[in-house]
Amino acid sequence: MLSPIQVLCSDITTLSLEPEPFASYTEADIISTVEFNHTGELLATGDKGGRVVIFQREPESKTEPFSQGEYNVYSTFQSHEPEFDYLKSLEIEEKINKIRWLPQQNAAHFLLSTNDKTIKLWKVSERDKRPEGYNLKDEEGRIKDISTVTSLQVPVLKPMDLMVEVSPRRVFANAHTYHVNSISVNSDYETYMSADDLRINLWHLDITDRSFNIVDIKPVNMEDLTEVITAAEFHPHHCNLFVYSSSKGTLRLCDMREAALCDKHSKLFEEPEDPSARSFFSEIISSVSDVKFSHSGRYLLTRDYLTAKVWDLNMESKPLETYQVHDYLRSKLCSLYENDCIFDKFECAWNGSDSVIMTGAYNNFFRMFDRNTKRDVTLEASRESSKPRAVLKPRRVCAAGGKRRKDDISVDSLDFTKKILHTAWHPTENIIAIAATNNLYIFQDKLNSEMH
Amino acid sequence: MIGGMDAQSLISISLMKIHNSRTQRGGIKLHKNLLVSYVLRNARQVYIKEKYAEIYRMQQYEEVMTVCNEIQELNPLDLDAEEADEEERSRGEESSVCGAALQRGAAQPAALCRTGSAVSGCCPLEDVGKDPEPSYYRSCCMEAPPAAPCDPFTGSGGAHCNKTTVLDLDTHVVTTVENGFLHQDCCCAPTGQSAAKKRKVEFGCCVSDLDDVPDFTRKRAKREDCSFSDYTDTSNISNLISIFGSGFSGLLSRQADLEQICSKQALASLGAWTRAIVAF
């Protein structure tokens, strides 16, 4: 089985895509979502300014058979614009909350992108030929004077420079009162769901004026509200199953065959709270910020503020494994509450073989945990340590005042403005994409490029 | 109390977050406000428990005062420190009533204190700031004065109401005071010092106290002043609460355990605190 520590430390290629080392960035440049497509050939990022940037992996070079392809910008487009809800006097942010790719069915690629209220289906297609030789139009497109036409010709397709065209194919709007936090494409490739704080809607990809509400946890009296939906995902193989997580730290597996409205769960995954660990902030740190099915569909990976947990679908009483991501923050919850960091929503990711899980932390650190060997590693995504072809060095956070080795960083020196909330793992290879504020880092393992 | 922040600061910060969220771009975030309201509720519970501990101590004080007065009427005060031990033994029986009352008084505020600590996930106390006025923590000495000065928690054996050992937590000076009256340590202070004072309340509420008679009126007046200034703060916060209007009544179900300890009257007086807020 793959050992991430050995592999990544031995040889890591970094492909940082921000040209200016000291360029100041605007808030609009902050990356808000990262997603590989199903083959890993394309990588999409969304930012706070409503833009989507798609990267494409260059094919392997024939002259250097052992060098893997690098990712270059493929297309950039404005997905969402800021809007204003006049009825509620509310501004709707253009920030892209999630991007999900559809499985490829023809030459074009399709992706769903969503902001707080509206989901859009985009078609990304290539054009490398164009027709020439029109009879009624000249080369610039101007209408010809008919009297000058003496003979007819059949227009032919001539090669041209590759152009990537992006066009909105569907706009799924006006279905969410609350903020959309998740979208998930179903394995039937026909439907998808969108989840906001209190409701989950099921859509057909071809129908924009109707959606079905499948989960509604809004209480009759809003004063009785105790939890919200934080993330939702379809099962990778069973098109009738989906899971959603709540702010109370619970997961609910629902079966759409049971009823039209899936308020009643099929399975409830919940770990009892440890009463000795109770604090002012117990509710906040137990809120699940992300949930992901394993590729096998057998396990669930969840992330809350301090831990990542792997759950077995067959065991509801407690997680199979719990990984402490940054437990040294437990004594700092008060100041993290004051500066709002305690509300940060970290995402998590599986590797292709479900043997390693990855999640982000502060100070541009991200962590990987090998489920089999129980080893873990902390790595940093930063310019200084990420020159192209450089090897990533494992980092260590030591408790304040504790024994400090060289290159260790103390808890008190952590930069909480540098947070890695969004990470993605290539579906089959050891390539990871890390979003650090406005920078995207792509790391790959050169030695073991294929998953074992 | 956790990380140097007490319940009242957390309440203020939480309310400020809720207030700021109303003007945030993108509208009010339901999830974040819900989480903030949980912190608000937790902080409120700790705050209420601290208040009730204070009220309870006052009740105990009055109770013990009555008992001690009765005892003193029976036995004249002996102010000779050297005969302390003998008198302890001879007064063992008479003072045991007082001691028992004191112990009862000590035990329950201690329980409240510990519950409060459990809820708030207490870290060891730290000194954030020094108050200009000295804070005295009187301990009813169950043993002879030379007992460890750093341990104000005394809870075993009979107590004698006519002799106190005083531990000043700021200077760690132990002095012996001859008196016969129970005193409530002043747990309130002008706002600037409220943080430091509140921590010491939690520390000291496990201890029952005695005081000088002449100090009594002065300290009582000080306490009333403090309560008033506290209430000014709480009334400002209450106003902020009423501005928002709505609340999560589901979060109120946790009050049941408090009602077991305290009277409903006291609860009703803090009615303004029983609503968590979400503006919507």
XYZ file of C-alpha atoms in Angstrom:
732
model
C 0.000 0.000 0.000
C 1.056 3.480 -0.634
C 2.829 5.272 2.149
C 2.277 8.959 1.736
C 5.045 10.008 4.020
C 7.750 8.174 2.186
C 6.453 9.063 -1.180
C 5.846 12.695 -0.715
C 9.013 13.358 1.138
C 11.161 11.638 -1.364
C 10.221 13.649 -4.359
C 7.587 16.270 -4.676
C 7.069 18.433 -7.686
C 5.368 21.691 -7.039
C 3.590 23.659 -9.661
C 2.638 26.903 -8.096
C 0.512 29.005 -10.372
C 0.780 32.463 -8.934
C 3.382 34.333 -10.972
C 4.151 37.265 -8.678
C 5.759 36.259 -5.425
C 4.796 39.377 -3.537
C 1.690 40.473 -5.392
C -0.996 41.697 -3.096
C -4.301 40.067 -3.711
C -7.856 41.233 -3.423
C -10.486 39.349 -1.546
C -12.047 38.361 -4.855
C -8.993 36.241 -5.608
C -9.440 34.006 -2.613
C -10.063 30.468 -3.817
C -13.274 29.077 -2.392
C -13.485 25.617 -3.982
C -11.254 23.098 -5.775
C -12.380 20.007 -7.688
C -10.807 17.469 -10.024
C -12.982 16.001 -12.749
C -13.600 12.258 -12.941
C -10.466 11.476 -14.935
C -8.250 13.993 -13.196
C -7.396 15.622 -16.479
C -9.144 18.836 -15.492
C -9.009 20.783 -12.259
C -11.522 23.546 -11.549
C -11.219 26.277 -8.954
C -13.791 28.847 -7.932
C -13.078 32.068 -6.112
C -14.824 34.716 -4.069
C -15.155 36.937 -7.098
C -17.418 34.435 -8.832
C -14.819 33.284 -11.330
C -13.991 29.747 -12.316
C -10.539 28.786 -13.549
C -10.061 25.388 -15.170
C -6.645 23.803 -15.432
C -5.789 21.010 -17.809
C -3.055 18.495 -17.402
C -0.579 18.426 -20.226
C -0.137 15.016 -21.741
C 3.007 13.178 -20.791
C 5.982 14.256 -22.744
C 7.366 11.593 -25.015
C 10.905 12.809 -24.615
C 10.777 12.505 -20.848
C 8.749 9.409 -20.152
C 9.097 9.736 -16.394
C 7.991 13.303 -16.091
C 4.359 13.736 -15.386
C 2.208 16.310 -17.048
C 1.843 19.709 -15.505
C -1.393 21.603 -15.086
C -1.872 24.758 -17.110
C -4.713 27.183 -17.359
C -7.323 25.867 -19.751
C -10.161 28.322 -19.383
C -11.360 31.176 -17.201
C -14.876 32.501 -17.007
C -17.175 34.511 -14.798
C -19.692 32.090 -13.364
C -21.706 34.199 -10.975
C -22.189 37.917 -10.491
C -23.220 39.709 -7.321
C -26.967 40.049 -7.130
C -29.415 41.916 -5.006
C -32.582 40.435 -3.566
C -34.916 43.401 -3.548
C -37.616 41.741 -1.519
C -35.330 40.978 1.385
C -32.877 43.811 0.829
C -30.086 41.295 0.793
C -26.997 41.181 -1.298
C -26.261 37.762 -2.738
C -22.575 37.046 -2.835
C -21.015 35.864 -6.058
C -18.595 33.627 -4.217
C -18.491 30.130 -5.694
C -19.298 27.737 -2.881
C -18.937 24.469 -4.761
C -18.037 23.081 -8.163
C -18.928 19.565 -9.223
C -18.049 17.965 -12.533
C -20.438 15.792 -14.459
C -19.033 12.553 -15.834
C -17.926 13.079 -19.393
C -20.279 11.700 -21.991
C -19.063 13.360 -25.162
C -16.310 15.674 -26.287
C -17.544 18.496 -24.100
C -17.131 18.797 -20.340
C -19.904 19.872 -18.027
C -19.684 21.273 -14.540
C -22.078 22.624 -11.949
C -21.111 25.710 -10.012
C -23.096 27.331 -7.254
C -23.108 30.437 -5.136
C -25.407 30.986 -2.132
C -28.602 30.863 -4.170
C -28.195 29.801 -7.786
C -26.707 26.713 -9.418
C -25.484 26.862 -13.003
C -24.575 24.154 -15.469
C -21.665 25.117 -17.718
C -20.566 23.477 -20.929
C -16.860 23.590 -21.622
C -15.993 22.686 -25.178
C -13.057 23.043 -27.497
C -13.064 24.534 -30.876
C -10.056 23.890 -33.039
C -11.611 24.192 -36.482
C -13.622 26.894 -38.093
C -15.571 27.052 -41.299
C -14.200 29.100 -44.127
C -15.503 29.875 -47.576
C -18.963 31.201 -46.999
C -20.741 32.416 -50.079
C -22.777 35.209 -48.592
C -20.331 36.452 -45.971
C -16.752 37.488 -46.369
C -13.909 36.527 -44.035
C -14.780 39.231 -41.540
C -18.410 38.237 -41.506
C -19.742 41.158 -43.504
C -22.527 40.420 -45.942
C -21.257 40.288 -49.469
C -22.849 42.154 -52.264
C -24.703 39.446 -54.184
C -23.756 40.892 -57.511
C -20.111 40.076 -56.764
C -20.834 36.404 -56.256
C -19.975 34.605 -59.465
C -19.630 31.028 -58.314
C -20.654 28.928 -55.347
C -18.356 27.041 -53.082
C -18.862 24.652 -50.219
C -17.514 25.996 -46.935
C -14.780 23.841 -45.447
C -13.473 23.404 -41.907
C -9.988 24.624 -41.468
C -7.848 24.145 -38.373
C -7.444 27.092 -36.061
C -5.805 27.814 -32.755
C -7.473 25.944 -29.984
C -10.220 27.930 -28.368
C -12.040 26.862 -25.258
C -15.622 27.986 -25.150
C -17.672 28.057 -22.027
C -21.387 28.604 -22.114
C -24.104 28.428 -19.468
C -26.526 25.673 -20.379
C -28.857 25.721 -17.402
C -29.576 28.100 -14.558
C -31.262 26.531 -11.530
C -32.553 29.472 -9.548
C -35.074 30.479 -6.900
C -35.161 27.184 -5.093
C -33.257 28.061 -1.935
C -34.253 30.432 0.819
C -31.099 29.771 2.810
C -27.464 29.595 1.764
C -26.507 26.705 -0.497
C -23.556 24.833 0.987
C -23.352 21.675 -1.148
C -24.163 20.208 -4.519
C -23.722 16.597 -5.468
C -24.205 14.830 -8.797
C -26.009 11.512 -8.615
C -24.524 8.322 -10.016
C -27.493 8.094 -12.378
C -25.998 11.074 -14.234
C -29.459 12.537 -14.571
C -30.132 14.145 -11.245
C -28.246 16.128 -8.678
C -29.020 17.625 -5.298
C -28.401 21.004 -3.745
C -28.401 21.543 0.009
C -28.851 24.727 1.988
C -28.963 25.225 5.760
C -32.396 23.706 6.180
C -33.438 21.994 2.960
C -32.164 19.661 0.283
C -33.588 19.782 -3.228
C -33.371 17.186 -5.969
C -33.048 18.421 -9.535
C -33.071 16.899 -12.957
C -30.171 18.229 -14.950
C -32.436 19.113 -17.876
C -35.207 20.807 -15.910
C -34.639 24.192 -14.371
C -38.123 25.297 -13.362
C -38.834 22.459 -10.959
C -37.041 20.778 -8.136
C -38.170 18.309 -5.516
C -37.608 18.951 -1.853
C -36.290 15.757 -0.282
C -35.141 16.972 3.131
C -36.643 19.761 5.192
C -35.490 20.277 8.759
C -36.966 23.701 9.231
C -38.996 23.675 12.450
C -42.490 25.101 12.525
C -41.278 27.711 14.941
C -37.851 29.060 14.066
C -37.245 29.598 17.734
C -37.039 25.828 18.089
C -34.149 25.572 15.641
C -31.293 23.556 17.043
C -29.319 22.364 14.048
C -28.666 23.087 10.381
C -27.469 21.045 7.419
C -23.794 21.610 6.772
C -22.952 19.275 3.857
C -24.592 16.638 1.673
C -23.426 14.048 -0.835
C -24.848 11.253 -2.941
C -23.538 7.736 -2.576
C -21.009 7.068 -5.369
C -22.770 3.904 -6.575
C -26.274 3.712 -5.128
C -28.365 6.412 -6.706
C -31.015 6.166 -4.009
C -28.721 6.868 -1.074
C -27.315 10.125 0.138
C -25.852 11.463 3.351
C -26.079 14.836 5.016
C -24.235 16.213 8.012
C -25.471 18.608 10.638
C -24.109 21.308 12.871
C -24.649 18.988 15.825
C -22.048 16.572 14.531
C -24.486 13.951 13.293
C -24.670 12.248 9.917
C -27.856 10.986 8.385
C -28.005 8.415 5.623
C -31.240 8.661 3.681
C -32.859 6.328 1.202
C -34.995 8.009 -1.412
C -36.904 4.804 -2.045
C -38.405 4.900 1.414
C -40.377 8.078 1.043
C -40.661 11.178 -1.055
C -39.600 13.332 1.842
C -36.489 11.940 3.504
C -36.791 13.725 6.819
C -36.693 10.365 8.506
C -33.234 8.949 8.176
C -32.330 5.362 7.429
C -29.223 5.557 9.543
C -28.033 8.088 12.067
C -24.315 8.296 12.747
C -23.520 9.987 15.997
C -20.733 9.786 18.515
C -21.819 10.472 22.087
C -20.295 13.621 23.516
C -17.590 13.255 26.121
C -18.993 15.120 29.134
C -15.544 15.770 30.586
C -14.550 17.677 27.469
C -17.467 20.050 27.700
C -16.710 23.724 27.191
C -18.364 26.922 26.024
C -17.501 25.933 22.469
C -18.467 22.268 22.429
C -21.264 22.844 19.949
C -19.074 24.793 17.580
C -16.228 22.329 17.406
C -18.526 19.373 16.934
C -20.229 20.884 13.890
C -19.326 18.858 10.793
C -17.878 21.076 8.076
C -17.502 18.471 5.315
C -18.582 14.938 4.524
C -17.234 12.710 1.740
C -18.037 9.183 0.740
C -15.054 6.969 0.112
C -14.599 5.879 -3.493
C -15.726 2.411 -2.480
C -18.905 3.787 -0.954
C -18.270 1.834 2.220
C -16.934 4.643 4.389
C -17.656 8.249 5.214
C -15.058 10.879 5.994
C -16.130 13.849 8.098
C -14.298 16.912 9.303
C -15.098 18.991 12.341
C -13.013 21.769 13.768
C -10.348 19.697 15.465
C -10.674 16.201 14.053
C -11.273 14.109 10.962
C -13.291 10.928 11.369
C -13.813 7.867 9.236
C -17.167 6.163 9.662
C -18.225 2.719 8.524
C -21.681 2.774 6.972
C -22.436 -0.363 8.917
C -21.657 1.154 12.307
C -23.707 4.062 13.516
C -22.659 4.245 17.129
C -19.204 5.709 16.690
C -16.590 6.441 14.056
C -14.201 3.769 12.922
C -11.212 6.063 13.186
C -10.622 9.507 14.627
C -7.660 11.632 13.601
C -6.566 14.675 15.582
C -5.775 17.339 13.048
C -4.643 20.130 15.351
C -5.563 19.272 18.904
C -3.136 21.911 20.187
C -5.846 24.432 19.355
C -8.133 23.043 22.036
C -6.726 25.404 24.661
C -6.992 28.353 22.303
C -10.657 28.084 21.459
C -11.460 31.333 23.220
C -9.202 33.478 21.078
C -10.195 31.514 17.991
C -13.778 32.361 18.820
C -12.923 36.025 19.169
C -11.207 36.230 15.791
C -13.860 34.044 14.133
C -11.385 31.343 13.148
C -13.426 28.796 15.066
C -16.068 29.093 12.337
C -13.663 28.105 9.553
C -14.981 25.208 7.516
C -12.248 22.827 6.555
C -12.811 20.290 3.808
C -11.414 16.788 3.630
C -10.479 14.368 0.870
C -9.831 10.689 0.198
C -7.094 9.416 -2.032
C -8.053 7.202 -4.938
C -7.653 3.937 -3.066
C -9.276 5.216 0.170
C -6.131 4.439 2.126
C -5.118 8.015 2.893
C -7.168 11.002 4.010
C -6.155 14.620 3.731
C -7.332 17.859 5.261
C -6.106 21.403 5.749
C -5.117 23.384 8.815
C -3.643 26.788 9.689
C -0.323 28.365 8.801
C -0.764 26.904 5.302
C -0.277 23.457 6.760
C -2.162 20.457 5.503
C -2.172 16.978 6.935
C -2.368 13.486 5.574
C -3.214 10.377 7.538
C -2.492 6.887 6.303
C -5.295 4.707 7.565
C -3.314 1.503 7.323
C 0.053 2.386 8.747
C -1.450 4.988 11.104
C 1.319 7.359 10.148
C 0.626 10.993 9.471
C 2.455 13.941 8.029
C 2.141 17.700 8.185
C 3.210 19.615 5.097
C 3.269 23.268 4.228
C 2.054 24.947 1.074
C 4.115 28.070 0.819
C 6.283 29.761 -1.734
C 9.442 29.381 0.255
C 9.161 25.645 0.586
C 7.572 25.021 -2.789
C 9.972 25.879 -5.545
C 9.263 23.787 -8.626
C 10.727 20.305 -8.314
C 11.438 20.893 -4.630
C 10.868 18.210 -2.084
C 8.340 19.016 0.608
C 9.693 18.779 4.089
C 7.486 17.494 6.878
C 6.611 20.123 9.448
C 5.891 19.814 13.134
C 3.934 21.946 15.531
C 5.172 21.844 19.074
C 3.313 22.960 22.152
C 4.251 26.343 23.503
C 7.199 25.971 25.799
C 7.730 22.353 24.909
C 10.854 20.781 23.545
C 11.582 22.349 20.239
C 13.518 20.858 17.417
C 14.961 22.891 14.634
C 12.321 23.947 12.099
C 9.519 23.188 14.507
C 6.929 25.862 14.819
C 5.369 26.814 18.102
C 1.597 26.940 18.491
C 1.802 30.617 19.345
C 3.605 31.403 16.085
C 0.956 29.907 13.862
C -0.523 32.298 11.340
C -4.281 31.893 11.553
C -4.897 34.055 8.526
C -3.222 31.436 6.365
C -5.707 28.631 6.307
C -6.084 25.725 3.938
C -9.797 25.115 3.743
C -10.013 23.510 0.304
C -8.048 20.530 -0.904
C -8.605 17.948 -3.614
C -7.036 14.632 -4.493
C -6.711 13.308 -8.039
C -9.172 10.410 -8.498
C -6.512 7.878 -9.434
C -3.040 9.320 -9.011
C -1.019 10.827 -6.218
C -1.620 14.392 -7.225
C -3.125 16.859 -4.803
C -4.412 20.378 -5.245
C -4.146 22.730 -2.274
C -5.814 26.126 -2.153
C -3.963 28.511 0.130
C -5.890 31.780 0.172
C -5.352 33.100 -3.352
C -2.738 30.569 -4.399
C -3.187 27.141 -5.855
C -0.497 24.553 -5.242
C -0.389 21.265 -7.042
C 1.843 18.600 -5.621
C 2.521 15.274 -7.177
C 4.498 12.268 -6.277
C 6.994 11.394 -8.942
C 8.096 7.989 -7.799
C 4.752 6.309 -7.353
C 2.486 7.945 -9.819
C -0.032 5.140 -9.963
C -2.120 4.036 -7.061
C -1.377 0.530 -5.874
C -14.046 30.385 32.447
C -11.624 29.459 29.795
C -8.485 31.005 28.427
C -8.827 34.082 30.584
C -12.265 35.010 29.338
C -15.189 34.971 31.666
C -18.833 34.369 30.950
C -19.772 37.997 30.734
C -17.102 38.815 28.144
C -18.199 35.868 26.068
C -21.768 37.081 26.225
C -20.737 40.552 25.066
C -18.606 39.180 22.258
C -21.340 36.837 21.110
C -23.932 39.575 21.011
C -21.553 41.768 19.071
C -21.066 39.002 16.515
C -24.789 38.619 16.095
C -25.175 42.343 15.742
C -22.407 42.566 13.144
C -23.835 39.700 11.162
C -26.865 41.797 10.351
C -24.770 44.096 8.217
C -22.551 41.428 6.725
C -22.448 41.018 3.012
C -24.487 38.113 1.752
C -27.058 38.262 4.497
C -27.242 36.695 7.904
C -25.490 33.363 8.084
C -27.894 31.065 9.847
C -25.301 28.444 10.739
C -22.859 30.859 12.301
C -25.543 32.646 14.271
C -26.865 29.361 15.567
C -23.412 28.416 16.824
C -22.953 31.826 18.407
C -26.282 31.429 20.168
C -25.033 28.168 21.658
C -21.997 29.947 23.077
C -24.309 32.619 24.378
C -26.450 30.036 26.104
C -23.457 28.267 27.623
C -21.990 31.535 28.871
C -25.352 32.560 30.251
C -25.646 29.327 32.185
C -22.246 29.833 33.760
C -23.067 33.436 34.520
C -26.341 32.452 36.152
C -24.652 29.781 38.202
C -22.098 32.262 39.425
C -24.840 34.658 40.384
C -26.743 31.958 42.176
C -23.641 30.859 44.019
C -23.438 34.384 45.284
C -27.070 34.458 46.275
C -26.718 31.092 47.932
C -23.724 32.252 49.918
C -25.665 35.238 51.065
C -28.441 32.986 52.235
C -25.955 30.756 53.996
C -24.313 33.752 55.556
C -27.546 34.915 57.044
C -28.280 31.472 58.308
C -24.869 31.051 59.893
C -24.956 34.572 61.251
C -28.084 33.721 63.147
C -26.595 30.548 64.525
C -23.301 32.173 65.460
C -25.087 34.982 67.206
C -26.935 32.465 69.268
C -23.698 30.723 70.154
C -21.958 33.924 71.119
C -24.718 34.786 73.431
C -23.956 31.579 75.261
C -20.142 31.916 75.359
C -18.288 35.201 75.738
C -15.668 35.882 73.108
C -12.136 34.916 74.041
C -9.644 37.005 72.128
C -6.481 35.356 73.426
C -4.791 33.673 70.517
C -2.613 31.418 72.669
C -5.567 29.704 74.147
C -7.002 29.075 70.727
C -6.327 25.376 70.703
C -7.822 24.758 74.127
C -10.808 26.764 73.228
C -11.229 24.864 70.038
C -11.414 21.701 72.000
C -13.705 23.121 74.622
C -15.856 24.813 72.085
C -15.875 21.805 69.946
C -19.463 21.036 70.669
C -20.849 24.540 70.646
C -18.994 25.497 67.539
C -19.865 22.328 65.786
C -23.288 23.710 65.046
C -21.694 26.754 63.555
C -19.143 24.624 61.821
C -21.757 22.336 60.434
C -23.677 25.289 59.127
C -20.500 26.650 57.640
C -19.689 23.332 56.136
C -23.110 23.112 54.609
C -22.612 26.564 53.317
C -19.234 25.648 51.982
C -20.298 22.422 50.388
C -23.072 23.692 48.180
C -21.399 26.760 46.734
C -18.519 24.394 46.102
C -20.834 22.118 44.178
C -22.150 25.067 42.211
C -18.642 26.250 41.573
C -17.554 22.903 40.289
C -20.582 22.567 38.056
C -19.828 25.964 36.675
C -16.262 24.903 36.107
C -17.323 21.750 34.346
C -19.544 23.689 32.011
C -16.987 26.296 31.228
C -14.055 23.933 30.966
C -12.000 25.839 33.459
C -8.386 26.370 32.845
C -6.201 27.092 35.802
C -6.719 30.601 36.997
C -4.511 33.286 35.650
C -4.033 36.823 36.680
C -5.023 39.070 33.877
C -4.851 42.310 35.729
C -4.257 43.498 39.221
C -7.060 45.314 40.974
C -6.028 48.385 42.835
C -7.978 47.391 45.901
C -6.823 44.416 47.884
C -8.954 41.321 47.724
C -9.197 39.330 50.855
C -10.335 35.813 51.082
C -11.206 34.844 54.536
C -11.144 31.233 55.386
C -12.702 29.800 58.424
C -9.761 27.997 59.868
C -10.584 24.474 60.879
C -7.109 23.901 62.248
C -4.596 25.951 64.198
C -3.414 29.064 62.391
C 0.044 27.735 61.455
C -1.649 25.453 58.947
C -0.532 25.829 55.319
C -1.212 29.415 54.293
C -1.533 28.548 50.641
C -4.538 26.411 51.187
C -7.637 28.471 51.789
C -9.867 25.481 51.329
C -10.617 24.157 54.715
C -13.563 22.001 55.230
C -13.061 19.472 57.917
C -13.622 19.424 61.586
C -15.397 21.913 63.749
C -15.142 25.560 63.092
C -14.676 28.286 65.601
C -16.434 31.431 64.828
C -14.368 33.711 66.921
C -11.045 33.360 65.176
C -10.147 33.641 61.534
C -7.098 33.165 59.486
C -7.057 35.492 56.571
C -5.227 34.709 53.376
C -4.605 37.597 51.055
C -4.445 36.013 47.626
C -2.509 38.906 46.167
C 0.285 39.015 48.668
C -0.125 35.523 50.118
C 0.061 37.004 53.571
C -1.697 35.105 56.275
C -3.055 37.086 59.179
C -5.133 36.047 62.081
C -8.222 38.047 62.806
C -10.308 37.828 65.935
C -13.917 38.324 65.223
C -17.158 36.543 65.251
C -18.954 37.381 62.072
C -19.401 35.769 58.739
C -18.545 37.865 55.735
C -19.398 37.481 52.091
C -16.385 38.139 49.955
C -17.021 40.952 47.580
C -17.383 39.336 44.230
C -18.356 42.399 42.339
C -16.186 45.230 41.232
C -16.241 48.215 38.950
C -16.307 47.012 35.372
C -12.630 47.322 34.672
C -11.754 44.798 37.258
C -14.678 42.527 36.755
C -12.653 39.966 34.874
C -10.097 39.463 37.592
C -12.682 39.620 40.328
C -14.964 37.100 38.734
C -12.207 34.552 38.551
C -11.496 34.996 42.200
C -15.134 34.518 42.973
C -15.063 31.134 41.429
C -11.966 30.299 43.392
C -13.274 31.692 46.621
C -16.848 30.595 46.526
C -15.868 27.231 47.873
C -14.802 28.915 51.040
C -16.967 30.291 53.733
C -15.888 33.492 55.337
C -15.763 35.504 58.511
C -15.227 39.202 58.812
C -14.803 42.150 61.125
C -17.975 43.719 62.311
C -16.949 47.237 61.391
C -15.963 46.067 57.942
C -19.303 44.521 57.438
C -21.341 47.592 56.591
C -18.627 48.976 54.381
C -18.258 45.773 52.441
C -21.942 45.250 52.165
C -22.321 48.686 50.686
C -19.513 47.899 48.286
C -21.244 44.739 47.225
C -24.475 46.547 46.576
C -22.643 49.100 44.502
C -21.019 46.339 42.559
C -24.305 44.614 41.986
C -25.704 47.840 40.674
C -22.875 48.376 38.252
C -23.212 44.775 37.187
C -26.858 45.278 36.564
C -26.168 48.358 34.499
C -24.065 46.183 32.248
C -26.663 43.488 32.125
C -29.427 45.945 31.407
C -27.448 47.295 28.446
C -27.075 43.799 27.171
C -30.719 43.126 27.848
C -31.625 46.114 25.720
C -29.545 44.723 22.913
C -31.357 41.439 23.302
C -34.776 43.016 23.097
C -33.800 44.782 19.901
C -33.434 41.474 18.180
C -36.624 40.118 19.515
C -36.733 36.510 18.455
C -35.048 33.623 20.192
C -34.530 29.919 20.322
C -36.886 28.616 22.945
C -35.504 25.134 22.321
C -32.340 26.179 24.068
C -34.264 27.009 27.201
C -34.847 23.395 28.075
C -31.424 23.301 29.683
C -32.679 25.489 32.502
C -34.283 22.509 34.215
C -31.124 21.558 36.066
C -30.643 25.084 37.330
C -34.110 25.147 38.778
C -33.249 22.255 40.963
C -30.640 24.307 42.701
C -32.164 27.732 42.816
C -35.502 29.253 43.412
C -37.735 30.166 40.570
C -37.981 33.702 41.821
C -34.327 34.260 41.246
C -34.671 32.718 37.837
C -37.505 35.009 36.878
C -35.471 38.042 37.800
C -32.952 37.066 35.181
C -35.624 36.580 32.574
C -33.880 38.860 30.155
C -31.096 36.339 29.936
C -33.259 33.442 28.955
C -33.443 34.181 25.290
C -30.762 33.392 22.771
C -30.846 35.591 19.762
C -31.050 35.168 16.065
C -32.080 38.053 13.888
C -33.534 36.744 10.761
